[in-house]
Amino acid sequence: MAGKEVFTLRELENMSSDDLYALFENIPSAGESDEQSNDQPDQPVRVDNSENIAGDEAFSDEKDNIPLSILRERELGKRTTRTKSTAFCVTNIKQFTEETGPKIPNDLEKPVDFFYTCFPELLIDKIVFETNSSFTPTSAKEIEIFIAMNILMEIKRLPSYVDYWSSREELRDHYISSAMSRDRFAWHLGNVHLADNSVMPGRDSPNYDKLYKVRPLLETLSETFRSSYGPSKRPSIDKSMIRFKGRSFLKQFLPLEPIKRGYKVWVRSDENGYVCQFQIYVGKTNN
């Protein structure tokens, strides 16, 4: 093999590493003297592609152009890449050690006590104060009943809220209708207030808030939701839709979502679905 000058690609690929080293040693280097070069002209090793041209379909033209150095590296089983050494340091990531799960007192006895952890009595008093400042007086007890009725109506749905007081026995809900009269419930639907509208900033004010009328409710719930539960280390942030088909400048239309019309809300939730924080989308803002 030492005297052979022409090799096929198949022969080169079948060579051992020792044969390849011996082959490369016979190639003249650039550092040899001119005298030696004149006496013995360079005779580079040639690759015979005639075997491929004859019809060997196992080797393509692209493979014929592979340099010998690459073939050598394939034989050795690895390719040498020269790169500049870069100094780097590994940052120690702090382990997640926060407490997860509900954060509620252990002395709660009644179901309403759990409700107060997210919907505190101070918020109810706020609703009573703002409502009584302009309309027929109501009480904290009546507001609590009104909220409870709305929760039950969401669980047990009828075509219209007036059907809960229907004269037809098959539609009438005796539990809800006995808690409050229909007219009083309708009055609360139209008159319950959470903020003082007389001091609401105008549209030209830098403090203008599209959600001013419900801002106390949103801030309180967002705070109690966050403080009543310790989220895990894998939270999720995504948009959610609250179904609404009425008239509102905040209503969004998302044709590709399961709920196409309603209020869009950005939600940070735990992996089990608990909502830790939320923010109602009010359109594009400057901040």
mmCIF file of C-alpha atoms in Angstrom:
data_model
loop_
_atom_site.group_PDB
_atom_site.id
_atom_site.type_symbol
_atom_site.label_atom_id
_atom_site.label_comp_id
_atom_site.label_asym_id
_atom_site.label_seq_id
_atom_site.Cartn_x
_atom_site.Cartn_y
_atom_site.Cartn_z
ATOM 1 C CA MET A 1 0.000 0.000 0.000
ATOM 2 C CA ALA A 2 2.929 2.315 0.625
ATOM 3 C CA GLY A 3 3.768 2.470 -3.108
ATOM 4 C CA LYS A 4 0.235 2.912 -4.363
ATOM 5 C CA GLU A 5 -0.753 6.445 -5.404
ATOM 6 C CA VAL A 6 -4.371 6.072 -6.537
ATOM 7 C CA PHE A 7 -7.134 4.995 -4.131
ATOM 8 C CA THR A 8 -10.867 4.721 -4.530
ATOM 9 C CA LEU A 9 -13.255 6.203 -1.978
ATOM 10 C CA ARG A 10 -14.296 2.750 -0.889
ATOM 11 C CA GLU A 11 -10.667 1.818 -0.239
ATOM 12 C CA LEU A 12 -10.131 4.986 1.780
ATOM 13 C CA GLU A 13 -13.221 4.361 3.905
ATOM 14 C CA ASN A 14 -12.126 0.783 4.605
ATOM 15 C CA MET A 15 -8.642 1.832 5.736
ATOM 16 C CA SER A 16 -7.698 1.572 9.359
ATOM 17 C CA SER A 17 -6.469 4.559 11.303
ATOM 18 C CA ASP A 18 -2.847 3.343 11.056
ATOM 19 C CA ASP A 19 -3.062 3.108 7.263
ATOM 20 C CA LEU A 20 -4.498 6.613 7.046
ATOM 21 C CA TYR A 21 -1.717 8.009 9.243
ATOM 22 C CA ALA A 22 0.881 6.324 7.024
ATOM 23 C CA LEU A 23 -0.802 7.723 3.932
ATOM 24 C CA PHE A 24 -0.745 11.285 5.256
ATOM 25 C CA GLU A 25 2.932 10.986 6.265
ATOM 26 C CA ASN A 26 3.873 10.404 2.603
ATOM 27 C CA ILE A 27 2.291 13.676 1.491
ATOM 28 C CA PRO A 28 5.041 16.353 1.093
ATOM 29 C CA SER A 29 4.768 19.186 3.567
ATOM 30 C CA ALA A 30 5.152 22.883 2.822
ATOM 31 C CA GLY A 31 8.295 23.086 4.960
ATOM 32 C CA GLU A 32 10.497 20.870 2.770
ATOM 33 C CA SER A 33 13.567 22.502 1.099
ATOM 34 C CA ASP A 34 13.532 23.725 -2.514
ATOM 35 C CA GLU A 35 16.343 21.343 -3.365
ATOM 36 C CA GLN A 36 14.324 18.357 -2.251
ATOM 37 C CA SER A 37 11.340 19.651 -4.154
ATOM 38 C CA ASN A 38 13.407 19.967 -7.362
ATOM 39 C CA ASP A 39 14.846 16.483 -7.027
ATOM 40 C CA GLN A 40 11.524 14.867 -6.206
ATOM 41 C CA PRO A 41 8.515 16.781 -7.534
ATOM 42 C CA ASP A 42 5.342 16.664 -5.495
ATOM 43 C CA GLN A 43 3.175 13.697 -6.334
ATOM 44 C CA PRO A 44 -0.114 14.246 -4.517
ATOM 45 C CA VAL A 45 -2.316 11.336 -3.711
ATOM 46 C CA ARG A 46 -5.102 11.103 -6.259
ATOM 47 C CA VAL A 47 -8.568 9.729 -5.667
ATOM 48 C CA ASP A 48 -9.854 7.471 -8.425
ATOM 49 C CA ASN A 49 -13.546 8.151 -9.057
ATOM 50 C CA SER A 50 -13.759 5.737 -11.957
ATOM 51 C CA GLU A 51 -15.405 3.166 -9.731
ATOM 52 C CA ASN A 52 -18.187 5.616 -8.929
ATOM 53 C CA ILE A 53 -18.575 6.716 -12.554
ATOM 54 C CA ALA A 54 -18.884 3.092 -13.619
ATOM 55 C CA GLY A 55 -22.260 2.931 -11.918
ATOM 56 C CA ASP A 56 -21.844 2.550 -8.161
ATOM 57 C CA GLU A 57 -25.032 4.276 -6.912
ATOM 58 C CA ALA A 58 -23.986 4.051 -3.265
ATOM 59 C CA PHE A 59 -21.736 7.099 -3.589
ATOM 60 C CA SER A 60 -23.046 10.488 -4.774
ATOM 61 C CA ASP A 61 -21.177 13.420 -6.324
ATOM 62 C CA GLU A 62 -21.380 15.204 -3.011
ATOM 63 C CA LYS A 63 -19.537 12.347 -1.351
ATOM 64 C CA ASP A 64 -16.840 12.406 -4.025
ATOM 65 C CA ASN A 65 -15.939 15.958 -3.037
ATOM 66 C CA ILE A 66 -15.407 15.163 0.651
ATOM 67 C CA PRO A 67 -11.836 16.169 1.665
ATOM 68 C CA LEU A 68 -9.496 13.504 2.946
ATOM 69 C CA SER A 69 -9.251 15.299 6.270
ATOM 70 C CA ILE A 70 -12.968 14.791 6.834
ATOM 71 C CA LEU A 71 -12.701 11.112 5.952
ATOM 72 C CA ARG A 72 -9.888 10.790 8.448
ATOM 73 C CA GLU A 73 -11.959 12.345 11.184
ATOM 74 C CA ARG A 74 -14.831 9.994 10.392
ATOM 75 C CA GLU A 75 -12.474 7.052 10.733
ATOM 76 C CA LEU A 76 -11.274 8.274 14.082
ATOM 77 C CA GLY A 77 -14.870 8.604 15.231
ATOM 78 C CA LYS A 78 -14.843 12.277 16.045
ATOM 79 C CA ARG A 79 -14.337 15.662 14.416
ATOM 80 C CA THR A 80 -11.956 18.200 15.846
ATOM 81 C CA THR A 81 -13.318 21.733 16.111
ATOM 82 C CA ARG A 82 -11.112 24.580 17.198
ATOM 83 C CA THR A 83 -12.896 27.272 19.156
ATOM 84 C CA LYS A 84 -11.774 29.979 21.465
ATOM 85 C CA SER A 85 -12.016 29.002 25.082
ATOM 86 C CA THR A 86 -14.755 31.013 26.729
ATOM 87 C CA ALA A 87 -14.845 31.490 30.457
ATOM 88 C CA PHE A 88 -18.288 30.976 31.944
ATOM 89 C CA CYS A 89 -19.797 30.485 35.330
ATOM 90 C CA VAL A 90 -22.853 28.508 36.358
ATOM 91 C CA THR A 91 -25.418 30.564 38.249
ATOM 92 C CA ASN A 92 -26.886 28.804 41.228
ATOM 93 C CA ILE A 93 -30.666 28.878 40.791
ATOM 94 C CA LYS A 94 -32.476 29.250 44.057
ATOM 95 C CA GLN A 95 -34.594 26.253 44.915
ATOM 96 C CA PHE A 96 -38.370 26.730 45.147
ATOM 97 C CA THR A 97 -39.188 26.466 48.854
ATOM 98 C CA GLU A 98 -42.411 28.464 49.115
ATOM 99 C CA GLU A 99 -45.414 26.987 50.868
ATOM 100 C CA THR A 100 -48.124 25.926 48.417
ATOM 101 C CA GLY A 101 -51.829 25.330 48.852
ATOM 102 C CA PRO A 102 -54.615 27.161 50.725
ATOM 103 C CA LYS A 103 -53.606 29.806 53.268
ATOM 104 C CA ILE A 104 -56.662 30.017 55.498
ATOM 105 C CA PRO A 105 -57.087 29.951 59.286
ATOM 106 C CA ASN A 106 -57.706 26.584 60.903
ATOM 107 C CA ASP A 107 -60.526 27.847 63.125
ATOM 108 C CA LEU A 108 -63.065 28.392 60.330
ATOM 109 C CA GLU A 109 -66.294 26.564 61.135
ATOM 110 C CA LYS A 110 -69.048 27.678 58.731
ATOM 111 C CA PRO A 111 -68.989 27.744 54.909
ATOM 112 C CA VAL A 112 -69.594 31.496 54.949
ATOM 113 C CA ASP A 113 -66.310 31.928 56.840
ATOM 114 C CA PHE A 114 -64.451 30.520 53.843
ATOM 115 C CA PHE A 115 -66.357 32.934 51.609
ATOM 116 C CA TYR A 116 -65.212 35.855 53.752
ATOM 117 C CA THR A 117 -61.550 34.934 53.171
ATOM 118 C CA CYS A 118 -61.946 35.967 49.507
ATOM 119 C CA PHE A 119 -64.890 38.342 49.833
ATOM 120 C CA PRO A 120 -64.224 40.148 53.138
ATOM 121 C CA GLU A 121 -66.889 41.908 55.164
ATOM 122 C CA LEU A 122 -65.113 45.233 54.624
ATOM 123 C CA LEU A 123 -65.922 44.933 50.925
ATOM 124 C CA ILE A 124 -69.565 44.275 51.748
ATOM 125 C CA ASP A 125 -69.628 47.338 53.991
ATOM 126 C CA LYS A 126 -68.150 49.344 51.109
ATOM 127 C CA ILE A 127 -70.970 48.190 48.824
ATOM 128 C CA VAL A 128 -73.571 49.087 51.453
ATOM 129 C CA PHE A 129 -72.121 52.564 51.979
ATOM 130 C CA GLU A 130 -71.886 53.454 48.283
ATOM 131 C CA THR A 131 -75.351 52.070 47.558
ATOM 132 C CA ASN A 132 -77.006 53.854 50.475
ATOM 133 C CA SER A 133 -75.459 57.183 49.539
ATOM 134 C CA SER A 134 -77.771 57.510 46.534
ATOM 135 C CA PHE A 135 -80.603 55.025 46.851
ATOM 136 C CA THR A 136 -82.952 53.264 49.239
ATOM 137 C CA PRO A 137 -80.964 51.988 52.187
ATOM 138 C CA THR A 138 -79.790 48.403 52.163
ATOM 139 C CA SER A 139 -77.858 46.382 54.724
ATOM 140 C CA ALA A 140 -74.849 44.114 54.847
ATOM 141 C CA LYS A 141 -77.130 41.133 55.416
ATOM 142 C CA GLU A 142 -79.181 41.978 52.340
ATOM 143 C CA ILE A 143 -76.043 42.400 50.208
ATOM 144 C CA GLU A 144 -74.796 38.996 51.373
ATOM 145 C CA ILE A 145 -78.120 37.419 50.417
ATOM 146 C CA PHE A 146 -77.987 39.141 47.032
ATOM 147 C CA ILE A 147 -74.481 37.773 46.357
ATOM 148 C CA ALA A 148 -75.478 34.279 47.510
ATOM 149 C CA MET A 149 -78.500 34.330 45.195
ATOM 150 C CA ASN A 150 -76.282 35.213 42.227
ATOM 151 C CA ILE A 151 -73.973 32.305 43.034
ATOM 152 C CA LEU A 152 -76.915 29.883 43.231
ATOM 153 C CA MET A 153 -78.395 31.228 40.000
ATOM 154 C CA GLU A 154 -75.098 30.494 38.256
ATOM 155 C CA ILE A 155 -75.232 26.892 39.506
ATOM 156 C CA LYS A 156 -78.942 26.360 38.813
ATOM 157 C CA ARG A 157 -79.604 28.258 35.597
ATOM 158 C CA LEU A 158 -82.978 29.283 34.189
ATOM 159 C CA PRO A 159 -83.711 31.187 30.955
ATOM 160 C CA SER A 160 -84.292 34.438 32.891
ATOM 161 C CA TYR A 161 -83.789 35.511 36.478
ATOM 162 C CA VAL A 162 -87.522 36.321 36.760
ATOM 163 C CA ASP A 163 -88.270 32.607 36.273
ATOM 164 C CA TYR A 164 -87.019 31.929 39.804
ATOM 165 C CA TRP A 165 -90.148 33.784 40.999
ATOM 166 C CA SER A 166 -92.387 32.306 38.312
ATOM 167 C CA SER A 167 -96.006 31.517 39.126
ATOM 168 C CA ARG A 168 -95.514 28.199 37.340
ATOM 169 C CA GLU A 169 -94.602 25.574 39.884
ATOM 170 C CA GLU A 170 -92.199 23.709 37.582
ATOM 171 C CA LEU A 171 -90.076 26.845 37.043
ATOM 172 C CA ARG A 172 -90.291 28.559 40.393
ATOM 173 C CA ASP A 173 -87.352 28.103 42.788
ATOM 174 C CA HIS A 174 -88.734 28.142 46.303
ATOM 175 C CA TYR A 175 -85.370 28.572 48.022
ATOM 176 C CA ILE A 176 -84.279 31.620 46.003
ATOM 177 C CA SER A 177 -87.726 33.205 45.831
ATOM 178 C CA SER A 178 -88.101 32.962 49.595
ATOM 179 C CA ALA A 179 -84.770 34.689 50.250
ATOM 180 C CA MET A 180 -85.720 37.983 48.572
ATOM 181 C CA SER A 181 -88.592 39.326 46.513
ATOM 182 C CA ARG A 182 -88.223 39.660 42.771
ATOM 183 C CA ASP A 183 -88.585 43.432 42.793
ATOM 184 C CA ARG A 184 -86.015 43.864 45.540
ATOM 185 C CA PHE A 185 -83.563 41.620 43.688
ATOM 186 C CA ALA A 186 -84.125 43.616 40.499
ATOM 187 C CA TRP A 187 -83.521 46.823 42.423
ATOM 188 C CA HIS A 188 -80.151 45.533 43.616
ATOM 189 C CA LEU A 189 -79.218 44.529 40.073
ATOM 190 C CA GLY A 190 -79.649 48.097 38.902
ATOM 191 C CA ASN A 191 -78.512 50.088 41.916
ATOM 192 C CA VAL A 192 -75.659 48.333 43.715
ATOM 193 C CA HIS A 193 -72.591 50.617 43.734
ATOM 194 C CA LEU A 194 -68.960 49.996 44.648
ATOM 195 C CA ALA A 195 -67.501 53.497 44.171
ATOM 196 C CA ASP A 196 -68.521 57.136 44.416
ATOM 197 C CA ASN A 197 -69.469 58.156 40.891
ATOM 198 C CA SER A 198 -69.494 61.848 41.799
ATOM 199 C CA VAL A 199 -65.685 61.925 42.010
ATOM 200 C CA MET A 200 -64.982 59.650 39.038
ATOM 201 C CA PRO A 201 -62.180 61.142 36.853
ATOM 202 C CA GLY A 202 -63.274 62.329 33.420
ATOM 203 C CA ARG A 203 -62.078 60.910 30.128
ATOM 204 C CA ASP A 204 -59.627 63.790 29.676
ATOM 205 C CA SER A 205 -58.052 63.165 33.087
ATOM 206 C CA PRO A 206 -54.737 61.278 33.363
ATOM 207 C CA ASN A 207 -56.352 59.270 36.184
ATOM 208 C CA TYR A 208 -59.254 58.134 34.019
ATOM 209 C CA ASP A 209 -60.088 54.494 34.717
ATOM 210 C CA LYS A 210 -62.450 52.509 32.527
ATOM 211 C CA LEU A 211 -63.054 50.144 35.448
ATOM 212 C CA TYR A 212 -63.477 52.846 38.089
ATOM 213 C CA LYS A 213 -66.989 51.712 39.082
ATOM 214 C CA VAL A 214 -65.806 48.192 39.953
ATOM 215 C CA ARG A 215 -62.176 48.938 40.840
ATOM 216 C CA PRO A 216 -62.622 48.364 44.627
ATOM 217 C CA LEU A 217 -64.060 44.911 43.930
ATOM 218 C CA LEU A 218 -61.287 43.966 41.499
ATOM 219 C CA GLU A 219 -58.475 45.130 43.778
ATOM 220 C CA THR A 220 -59.905 43.382 46.834
ATOM 221 C CA LEU A 221 -60.495 40.068 45.076
ATOM 222 C CA SER A 222 -57.089 40.136 43.414
ATOM 223 C CA GLU A 223 -55.469 40.679 46.809
ATOM 224 C CA THR A 224 -57.487 38.037 48.677
ATOM 225 C CA PHE A 225 -57.020 35.463 45.912
ATOM 226 C CA ARG A 226 -53.260 35.968 46.120
ATOM 227 C CA SER A 227 -53.044 35.949 49.927
ATOM 228 C CA SER A 228 -55.369 32.973 50.447
ATOM 229 C CA TYR A 229 -53.334 30.506 48.423
ATOM 230 C CA GLY A 230 -49.673 29.688 47.878
ATOM 231 C CA PRO A 231 -49.069 28.889 44.192
ATOM 232 C CA SER A 232 -46.737 26.140 43.018
ATOM 233 C CA LYS A 233 -43.568 26.753 41.016
ATOM 234 C CA ARG A 234 -45.325 26.090 37.677
ATOM 235 C CA PRO A 235 -47.909 28.880 37.247
ATOM 236 C CA SER A 236 -49.634 29.631 33.971
ATOM 237 C CA ILE A 237 -50.382 33.066 32.484
ATOM 238 C CA ASP A 238 -52.961 33.192 29.726
ATOM 239 C CA LYS A 239 -56.115 34.959 28.613
ATOM 240 C CA SER A 240 -59.559 33.846 29.731
ATOM 241 C CA MET A 241 -63.027 34.898 28.634
ATOM 242 C CA ILE A 242 -66.044 35.821 30.766
ATOM 243 C CA ARG A 243 -69.127 35.245 28.661
ATOM 244 C CA PHE A 244 -71.186 38.409 28.130
ATOM 245 C CA LYS A 245 -73.635 39.174 25.316
ATOM 246 C CA GLY A 246 -74.902 42.560 26.472
ATOM 247 C CA ARG A 247 -73.710 46.011 25.479
ATOM 248 C CA SER A 248 -70.351 47.156 26.832
ATOM 249 C CA PHE A 249 -67.367 49.026 25.418
ATOM 250 C CA LEU A 250 -65.159 46.448 27.141
ATOM 251 C CA LYS A 251 -66.688 43.479 25.334
ATOM 252 C CA GLN A 252 -64.252 41.639 23.066
ATOM 253 C CA PHE A 253 -64.873 39.400 20.069
ATOM 254 C CA LEU A 254 -62.461 36.480 19.682
ATOM 255 C CA PRO A 255 -63.751 34.237 16.867
ATOM 256 C CA LEU A 256 -61.199 31.472 17.484
ATOM 257 C CA GLU A 257 -61.946 31.065 21.205
ATOM 258 C CA PRO A 258 -64.574 28.702 22.700
ATOM 259 C CA ILE A 259 -66.253 31.772 24.258
ATOM 260 C CA LYS A 260 -66.299 34.236 21.383
ATOM 261 C CA ARG A 261 -67.909 37.307 23.030
ATOM 262 C CA GLY A 262 -67.344 38.680 26.472
ATOM 263 C CA TYR A 263 -64.748 40.232 28.762
ATOM 264 C CA LYS A 264 -61.149 39.217 28.149
ATOM 265 C CA VAL A 265 -59.166 38.662 31.338
ATOM 266 C CA TRP A 266 -55.454 37.987 31.789
ATOM 267 C CA VAL A 267 -55.115 35.296 34.434
ATOM 268 C CA ARG A 268 -52.205 33.889 36.436
ATOM 269 C CA SER A 269 -53.348 30.505 37.663
ATOM 270 C CA ASP A 270 -51.867 27.560 39.479
ATOM 271 C CA GLU A 271 -51.404 24.181 37.803
ATOM 272 C CA ASN A 272 -54.610 22.966 39.494
ATOM 273 C CA GLY A 273 -56.660 25.837 38.011
ATOM 274 C CA TYR A 274 -56.778 28.182 41.013
ATOM 275 C CA VAL A 275 -56.750 31.847 39.938
ATOM 276 C CA CYS A 276 -54.004 33.664 41.850
ATOM 277 C CA GLN A 277 -54.225 37.018 40.037
ATOM 278 C CA PHE A 278 -56.304 38.487 37.246
ATOM 279 C CA GLN A 279 -56.526 41.666 35.194
ATOM 280 C CA ILE A 280 -59.438 42.668 32.962
ATOM 281 C CA TYR A 281 -58.348 43.771 29.495
ATOM 282 C CA VAL A 282 -59.499 47.339 28.778
ATOM 283 C CA GLY A 283 -57.806 47.857 25.406
ATOM 284 C CA LYS A 284 -54.436 49.222 24.381
ATOM 285 C CA THR A 285 -52.801 51.530 26.906
ATOM 286 C CA ASN A 286 -49.660 53.650 26.939
ATOM 287 C CA ASN A 287 -48.120 51.881 29.942
#
